[in-house]
Amino acid sequence: MPYDHATIEPRWQAYWDEHQSFEAKIDEARPKYYVLDMFPYPSGSGLHVGHPEGYTATDIMARYKRMRGFNVLHPMGWDSFGLPAERYAMKTGTHPRDRTYECIDNFKRQLKMLGFSYDWSREIATTDPDYYKWTQWIFLQIWGSWYDAEQDKARPISELPIPAEVEAAGDRAVHAYRDEHRLAYLHDAPVNWCPDLRVVLANEEVAEQVEAGHEVIRVPMHQWMLKITAYAQRLIDDLDDLDWSPSVLEMQRNWICRSEGAEVVFELDGQAGPDAQLRVFTTRPDTLFGATYMVLAPEHPLVSTITTDAQRDAVEAYVKTTAHRTERERQVAAAEGDKTGVFTGAHAINPVNDQRIPIWIADYVLMGYGTGAIMAVPGHDARDHAFARTMGLPIVQVVAPATGEPIDVQAQAYPEPGVAVNSGLINDLPTAEAKQKITEWLTAQAKGEARVNYKLRDWLFSRQRYWGEPFPLIHKPSGEVASVGVDALPVELPEVDDFNPSETGEPPLAKALSWVELPDGSRRETNTMPQWAGSCWYYLRFCDPRNASAPWSSEAEQYWMPVDLYVGGAEHAVLHLLYARFWHKVLFDLGHVSTREPFKKLVNQGMVLGATYVPRDPQAASAGPKRVFVSDEVEEINLGDAVEYVHKQTREPLTIQWDKMSKSRGNVINPDEVIAEYGADTMRLYEMFMGPLEASAPWQPEGVAGCFRFLGRAYRLFFESPKDAEDRARDLGEGQGSERQRRLLHRTIADVSERIERMAFNTAISSLMVFVRDVEKDGETLGRDAAGIFCQLLAPFAPHLAEELWRALGNPQSLTYEPWPQADPALLVEDSWTLVVQVNGKRRGELKIPASLDPKQAKDEITELAMASEAVSRFVGDKPPKRVIYVPGRLVNIVLG
Ligand code: ANZ
């Protein structure tokens, strides 16, 4: 009988379940290891082979660390709020909850089939009221705090100092003052509203709907915002202590994007008073003398007040058109040199030279960055240059290359640093010094100051959706916002029949009137939280998932946190990690968690790529509509050293192409099928053997079959099949076998251990493969102890088979907690002895002969090595030597004729 995964795997899965082998409990006596996967959104299509790549990697680490004596926490759960279930509800009327839990069951079944060593007793779903109760509780912590810039941390809002004049103005004023300072605040922020579909779209969804012919407009809506910008600098600084890949660290830094510069004050011409000022942020205050006009974002609050009557119609029309464009579209258009804008009719005074310069509005200036207004320096900024050329505005040179090389700023902007020219008090200064000097001057004149800006924006935290966490807030008749109180948590979602927003874009919850309207005339908040919310803190809940009185106990948090290893897709390199780090820092400031950062080490697994096929002939491929075939339509012809693909019916020659797996491309591999045919151990092994964990790699069926054959051969080292009978355990040898087998074994222990530590799993697997191959080649039966150690080494990768073989050796218990084997250093040194090589009696060199070649027994091999050595081949031609004299253990003398 061949290796029978179909009986072995369910048996061990049942065993682990029954014995709760992976249940984690706090144990101060053992070091802890917290290894976490990015938990999945349980989609309707189930798992594809891309998911288990990361999950197998973490499972290897979890199993390995347990054997190393660590107390391992390895949990799994569901990021189960989200749009697909809501869309499905709109289409079918099925409640998103029913659909979600159906999908969870399917995901769980699939994950269980793969034999991952999760502590399932800690399973959580973000949609469970027991879970989102605490998501709401954390929101209340954030809402209940302000950021103290002096202490550089969040503090309870009750500790916010209230200025005397606010205090004097009464309760309402105090209330309003607090609301302005909270880390969660209400703001009229524009959303992407699609009137046809009656949905608010996320930025990344806009393009798709516009292509489908739907109108999408930006409309202002009352939205909850989280003040993540208060944490910008800490979110940058604390990256230094993390063991994350340089590329992810870079992406985080770029997203937050710190820029240093100055804020400069321009007076409005012909007006006076503090309102008659225009503030701009610039990274190049040294170019102030070259500012020939100013630009406001169309949404800038000053636009309506400064616009002259003559320009009003044009300005209003322009403001209206830009409202239709998303910020992304505006940025893209600006980058492509598409410059539009309108003159407001107003002028400002340049503070360095009192020049009167025109004020324009244009949508390449964004309201959300800096001050929403710029001084335009067309000589040295490419965007301003393109705009000035289009609008016929003056261009002045104020920086020259330090090399003295001539430039023509009329033709092209010169954005590089250099030396200031035509710039009054900073003339001849290099850019860095010029910036500093002009900033000092501005500060002294009270016309500006040094300023740091971040691209990071506050986080738009509300969604007009049903399937999300309700906000635990109410709006009182007085207009004040209040917490429902911690005792009233969770605020559960109301039952509704209709999951569509109202025609005006009011969220679906607004229609559940009996839920919204409270007896005292207050109304519940009807937005829900974004899907990010639940994933911002699930790693904390896993520490103490059944705690009914707190989100986690400090004992559990202090024992398990931080996460030692976090593995997930690179698509979460920015937002999820940034949001989770932000929440973590707020919780840290308020004393709820004890670490500054949640995730110590982060690894992003690569993508698994799937195959589709396109015509090989480039002309056929480009003619007519694009033709792409999926593997079912294609026949593979094996040509020995190559393969060819042809269409099964038309016989057209095709070539293979690799893409990210996706249902729409038709290149998805279903893990259920792979497991049915080859088993979970093969699938796990193959996922890890495809290449380095962080690299993307194509899914190749031949590779899967190869891994299956390897496991079959490992099985054969333990079992023989007498004719027509059940498999029978082999009679194994003594101990760790011969010296040679021991050396092989200990080399394998050393290699596998070191490679697992580095998470170089593909090479760890190859060293297991080499072991099995060499044992087979030697023909020596495996020693009983060597066999046990092999099981242990195999266990992290192919745990079902490893348990089966371990049991066959007579061990009554699972090997989950067997101590990891240690390599004996003495057996790792390659022993050798020295052979002197002579030609015609003259010494010509020395050779290192491996200790495994016995000087007395291996005469033939040793003389052959000597003949092939460089020392000899230089003297010996094609002719065979006359005589070869071998003195065992000492020398070989080649006598030529
Ligand atoms: C004058 C200037 C001269 C600028 C020059 C650059 C080069 P970063 O580095 O990305 O922070 N800017 C400021 N606010 C803006 C807004 N809301 N929308 C569009 N552009 C804005 O960019 C800062 C620079 O981007 C600022 O420095 C400003 O242009 C522009 F030779 O001011 B600069």
mmCIF file with all atom_site columns, C-alpha atoms in Angstrom, residues 444-546:
data_model
loop_
_atom_site.group_PDB
_atom_site.id
_atom_site.type_symbol
_atom_site.label_atom_id
_atom_site.label_alt_id
_atom_site.label_comp_id
_atom_site.label_asym_id
_atom_site.label_entity_id
_atom_site.label_seq_id
_atom_site.pdbx_PDB_ins_code
_atom_site.Cartn_x
_atom_site.Cartn_y
_atom_site.Cartn_z
_atom_site.occupancy
_atom_site.B_iso_or_equiv
_atom_site.pdbx_formal_charge
_atom_site.auth_seq_id
_atom_site.auth_comp_id
_atom_site.auth_asym_id
_atom_site.auth_atom_id
_atom_site.pdbx_PDB_model_num
ATOM 1   C CA . ALA A 1 444 ? 11.893  87.915 13.477 1.00 0.00 ? 444 ALA A CA 1
ATOM 2   C CA . GLN A 1 445 ? 9.454   89.907 11.313 1.00 0.00 ? 445 GLN A CA 1
ATOM 3   C CA . ALA A 1 446 ? 6.507   87.792 12.549 1.00 0.00 ? 446 ALA A CA 1
ATOM 4   C CA . LYS A 1 447 ? 5.891   86.873 8.912  1.00 0.00 ? 447 LYS A CA 1
ATOM 5   C CA . GLY A 1 448 ? 6.424   83.158 9.271  1.00 0.00 ? 448 GLY A CA 1
ATOM 6   C CA . GLU A 1 449 ? 8.123   80.354 11.146 1.00 0.00 ? 449 GLU A CA 1
ATOM 7   C CA . ALA A 1 450 ? 9.808   76.985 10.709 1.00 0.00 ? 450 ALA A CA 1
ATOM 8   C CA . ARG A 1 451 ? 7.318   74.215 10.221 1.00 0.00 ? 451 ARG A CA 1
ATOM 9   C CA . VAL A 1 452 ? 7.186   70.443 9.876  1.00 0.00 ? 452 VAL A CA 1
ATOM 10  C CA . ASN A 1 453 ? 4.413   68.917 7.813  1.00 0.00 ? 453 ASN A CA 1
ATOM 11  C CA . TYR A 1 454 ? 3.287   65.354 7.282  1.00 0.00 ? 454 TYR A CA 1
ATOM 12  C CA . LYS A 1 455 ? 1.449   63.964 4.289  1.00 0.00 ? 455 LYS A CA 1
ATOM 13  C CA . LEU A 1 456 ? -0.404  61.664 6.635  1.00 0.00 ? 456 LEU A CA 1
ATOM 14  C CA . ARG A 1 457 ? -4.001  62.805 7.041  1.00 0.00 ? 457 ARG A CA 1
ATOM 15  C CA . ASP A 1 458 ? -6.430  62.228 9.811  1.00 0.00 ? 458 ASP A CA 1
ATOM 16  C CA . TRP A 1 459 ? -8.245  58.961 9.383  1.00 0.00 ? 459 TRP A CA 1
ATOM 17  C CA . LEU A 1 460 ? -11.760 59.140 7.969  1.00 0.00 ? 460 LEU A CA 1
ATOM 18  C CA . PHE A 1 461 ? -13.332 56.648 10.312 1.00 0.00 ? 461 PHE A CA 1
ATOM 19  C CA . SER A 1 462 ? -17.006 56.421 9.390  1.00 0.00 ? 462 SER A CA 1
ATOM 20  C CA . ARG A 1 463 ? -18.769 54.458 6.701  1.00 0.00 ? 463 ARG A CA 1
ATOM 21  C CA . GLN A 1 464 ? -22.341 54.678 5.462  1.00 0.00 ? 464 GLN A CA 1
ATOM 22  C CA . ARG A 1 465 ? -22.802 50.938 5.724  1.00 0.00 ? 465 ARG A CA 1
ATOM 23  C CA . TYR A 1 466 ? -24.827 48.422 7.669  1.00 0.00 ? 466 TYR A CA 1
ATOM 24  C CA . TRP A 1 467 ? -22.295 45.646 8.237  1.00 0.00 ? 467 TRP A CA 1
ATOM 25  C CA . GLY A 1 468 ? -19.875 47.354 10.593 1.00 0.00 ? 468 GLY A CA 1
ATOM 26  C CA . GLU A 1 469 ? -19.567 48.240 14.255 1.00 0.00 ? 469 GLU A CA 1
ATOM 27  C CA . PRO A 1 470 ? -22.112 50.863 15.382 1.00 0.00 ? 470 PRO A CA 1
ATOM 28  C CA . PHE A 1 471 ? -20.575 53.863 17.094 1.00 0.00 ? 471 PHE A CA 1
ATOM 29  C CA . PRO A 1 472 ? -21.339 53.871 20.816 1.00 0.00 ? 472 PRO A CA 1
ATOM 30  C CA . LEU A 1 473 ? -22.407 57.508 20.646 1.00 0.00 ? 473 LEU A CA 1
ATOM 31  C CA . ILE A 1 474 ? -25.636 59.469 20.723 1.00 0.00 ? 474 ILE A CA 1
ATOM 32  C CA . HIS A 1 475 ? -26.564 62.930 19.507 1.00 0.00 ? 475 HIS A CA 1
ATOM 33  C CA . LYS A 1 476 ? -28.556 64.791 22.137 1.00 0.00 ? 476 LYS A CA 1
ATOM 34  C CA . PRO A 1 477 ? -31.389 67.157 21.255 1.00 0.00 ? 477 PRO A CA 1
ATOM 35  C CA . SER A 1 478 ? -29.075 70.004 22.292 1.00 0.00 ? 478 SER A CA 1
ATOM 36  C CA . GLY A 1 479 ? -26.690 68.954 19.532 1.00 0.00 ? 479 GLY A CA 1
ATOM 37  C CA . GLU A 1 480 ? -24.129 67.613 21.973 1.00 0.00 ? 480 GLU A CA 1
ATOM 38  C CA . VAL A 1 481 ? -22.555 64.242 21.343 1.00 0.00 ? 481 VAL A CA 1
ATOM 39  C CA . ALA A 1 482 ? -22.357 61.813 24.261 1.00 0.00 ? 482 ALA A CA 1
ATOM 40  C CA . SER A 1 483 ? -21.144 58.302 24.951 1.00 0.00 ? 483 SER A CA 1
ATOM 41  C CA . VAL A 1 484 ? -23.786 55.636 25.518 1.00 0.00 ? 484 VAL A CA 1
ATOM 42  C CA . GLY A 1 485 ? -21.726 54.664 28.557 1.00 0.00 ? 485 GLY A CA 1
ATOM 43  C CA . VAL A 1 486 ? -19.508 51.639 28.959 1.00 0.00 ? 486 VAL A CA 1
ATOM 44  C CA . ASP A 1 487 ? -22.320 49.736 30.685 1.00 0.00 ? 487 ASP A CA 1
ATOM 45  C CA . ALA A 1 488 ? -24.496 49.970 27.589 1.00 0.00 ? 488 ALA A CA 1
ATOM 46  C CA . LEU A 1 489 ? -21.943 48.123 25.440 1.00 0.00 ? 489 LEU A CA 1
ATOM 47  C CA . PRO A 1 490 ? -22.211 46.422 23.083 1.00 0.00 ? 490 PRO A CA 1
ATOM 48  C CA . VAL A 1 491 ? -24.423 48.622 20.965 1.00 0.00 ? 491 VAL A CA 1
ATOM 49  C CA . GLU A 1 492 ? -25.704 45.833 18.762 1.00 0.00 ? 492 GLU A CA 1
ATOM 50  C CA . LEU A 1 493 ? -26.713 46.259 15.157 1.00 0.00 ? 493 LEU A CA 1
ATOM 51  C CA . PRO A 1 494 ? -30.474 46.568 14.757 1.00 0.00 ? 494 PRO A CA 1
ATOM 52  C CA . GLU A 1 495 ? -32.377 44.078 12.623 1.00 0.00 ? 495 GLU A CA 1
ATOM 53  C CA . VAL A 1 496 ? -33.345 45.683 9.303  1.00 0.00 ? 496 VAL A CA 1
ATOM 54  C CA . ASP A 1 497 ? -34.844 44.342 6.077  1.00 0.00 ? 497 ASP A CA 1
ATOM 55  C CA . ASP A 1 498 ? -33.268 46.762 3.702  1.00 0.00 ? 498 ASP A CA 1
ATOM 56  C CA . PHE A 1 499 ? -29.510 47.121 3.564  1.00 0.00 ? 499 PHE A CA 1
ATOM 57  C CA . ASN A 1 500 ? -29.484 50.028 1.099  1.00 0.00 ? 500 ASN A CA 1
ATOM 58  C CA . PRO A 1 501 ? -28.622 53.569 2.117  1.00 0.00 ? 501 PRO A CA 1
ATOM 59  C CA . SER A 1 502 ? -31.389 56.131 1.716  1.00 0.00 ? 502 SER A CA 1
ATOM 60  C CA . GLU A 1 503 ? -31.634 58.274 -1.392 1.00 0.00 ? 503 GLU A CA 1
ATOM 61  C CA . THR A 1 504 ? -29.749 61.095 0.260  1.00 0.00 ? 504 THR A CA 1
ATOM 62  C CA . GLY A 1 505 ? -26.869 58.858 1.235  1.00 0.00 ? 505 GLY A CA 1
ATOM 63  C CA . GLU A 1 506 ? -27.968 58.507 4.859  1.00 0.00 ? 506 GLU A CA 1
ATOM 64  C CA . PRO A 1 507 ? -26.613 55.201 6.124  1.00 0.00 ? 507 PRO A CA 1
ATOM 65  C CA . PRO A 1 508 ? -28.891 52.142 6.253  1.00 0.00 ? 508 PRO A CA 1
ATOM 66  C CA . LEU A 1 509 ? -29.007 52.332 10.059 1.00 0.00 ? 509 LEU A CA 1
ATOM 67  C CA . ALA A 1 510 ? -30.826 55.687 9.809  1.00 0.00 ? 510 ALA A CA 1
ATOM 68  C CA . LYS A 1 511 ? -33.865 53.781 8.613  1.00 0.00 ? 511 LYS A CA 1
ATOM 69  C CA . ALA A 1 512 ? -34.060 51.627 11.748 1.00 0.00 ? 512 ALA A CA 1
ATOM 70  C CA . LEU A 1 513 ? -36.039 54.323 13.536 1.00 0.00 ? 513 LEU A CA 1
ATOM 71  C CA . SER A 1 514 ? -36.933 52.325 16.635 1.00 0.00 ? 514 SER A CA 1
ATOM 72  C CA . TRP A 1 515 ? -33.212 51.785 17.158 1.00 0.00 ? 515 TRP A CA 1
ATOM 73  C CA . VAL A 1 516 ? -32.094 55.287 16.251 1.00 0.00 ? 516 VAL A CA 1
ATOM 74  C CA . GLU A 1 517 ? -34.563 57.267 18.317 1.00 0.00 ? 517 GLU A CA 1
ATOM 75  C CA . LEU A 1 518 ? -34.159 57.108 22.064 1.00 0.00 ? 518 LEU A CA 1
ATOM 76  C CA . PRO A 1 519 ? -36.889 57.971 24.595 1.00 0.00 ? 519 PRO A CA 1
ATOM 77  C CA . ASP A 1 520 ? -35.205 61.203 25.720 1.00 0.00 ? 520 ASP A CA 1
ATOM 78  C CA . GLY A 1 521 ? -35.152 62.544 22.171 1.00 0.00 ? 521 GLY A CA 1
ATOM 79  C CA . SER A 1 522 ? -31.511 61.624 21.539 1.00 0.00 ? 522 SER A CA 1
ATOM 80  C CA . ARG A 1 523 ? -30.578 59.880 18.319 1.00 0.00 ? 523 ARG A CA 1
ATOM 81  C CA . ARG A 1 524 ? -27.973 57.215 17.875 1.00 0.00 ? 524 ARG A CA 1
ATOM 82  C CA . GLU A 1 525 ? -25.070 57.786 15.524 1.00 0.00 ? 525 GLU A CA 1
ATOM 83  C CA . THR A 1 526 ? -25.973 55.962 12.318 1.00 0.00 ? 526 THR A CA 1
ATOM 84  C CA . ASN A 1 527 ? -22.592 55.625 10.641 1.00 0.00 ? 527 ASN A CA 1
ATOM 85  C CA . THR A 1 528 ? -20.635 52.456 11.264 1.00 0.00 ? 528 THR A CA 1
ATOM 86  C CA . MET A 1 529 ? -16.907 51.917 11.683 1.00 0.00 ? 529 MET A CA 1
ATOM 87  C CA . PRO A 1 530 ? -14.672 50.894 8.769  1.00 0.00 ? 530 PRO A CA 1
ATOM 88  C CA . GLN A 1 531 ? -13.484 47.323 8.417  1.00 0.00 ? 531 GLN A CA 1
ATOM 89  C CA . TRP A 1 532 ? -10.048 48.383 9.670  1.00 0.00 ? 532 TRP A CA 1
ATOM 90  C CA . ALA A 1 533 ? -11.418 48.858 13.182 1.00 0.00 ? 533 ALA A CA 1
ATOM 91  C CA . GLY A 1 534 ? -11.741 45.190 14.073 1.00 0.00 ? 534 GLY A CA 1
ATOM 92  C CA . SER A 1 535 ? -8.277  44.362 12.778 1.00 0.00 ? 535 SER A CA 1
ATOM 93  C CA . CYS A 1 536 ? -6.667  47.186 14.748 1.00 0.00 ? 536 CYS A CA 1
ATOM 94  C CA . TRP A 1 537 ? -6.653  45.241 17.993 1.00 0.00 ? 537 TRP A CA 1
ATOM 95  C CA . TYR A 1 538 ? -7.504  41.563 17.399 1.00 0.00 ? 538 TYR A CA 1
ATOM 96  C CA . TYR A 1 539 ? -3.986  40.562 18.382 1.00 0.00 ? 539 TYR A CA 1
ATOM 97  C CA . LEU A 1 540 ? -4.754  41.915 21.866 1.00 0.00 ? 540 LEU A CA 1
ATOM 98  C CA . ARG A 1 541 ? -8.021  40.066 22.175 1.00 0.00 ? 541 ARG A CA 1
ATOM 99  C CA . PHE A 1 542 ? -6.281  36.816 21.264 1.00 0.00 ? 542 PHE A CA 1
ATOM 100 C CA . CYS A 1 543 ? -4.321  37.180 24.514 1.00 0.00 ? 543 CYS A CA 1
ATOM 101 C CA . ASP A 1 544 ? -7.508  36.829 26.525 1.00 0.00 ? 544 ASP A CA 1
ATOM 102 C CA . PRO A 1 545 ? -10.395 36.138 24.139 1.00 0.00 ? 545 PRO A CA 1
ATOM 103 C CA . ARG A 1 546 ? -13.093 35.030 26.571 1.00 0.00 ? 546 ARG A CA 1
#
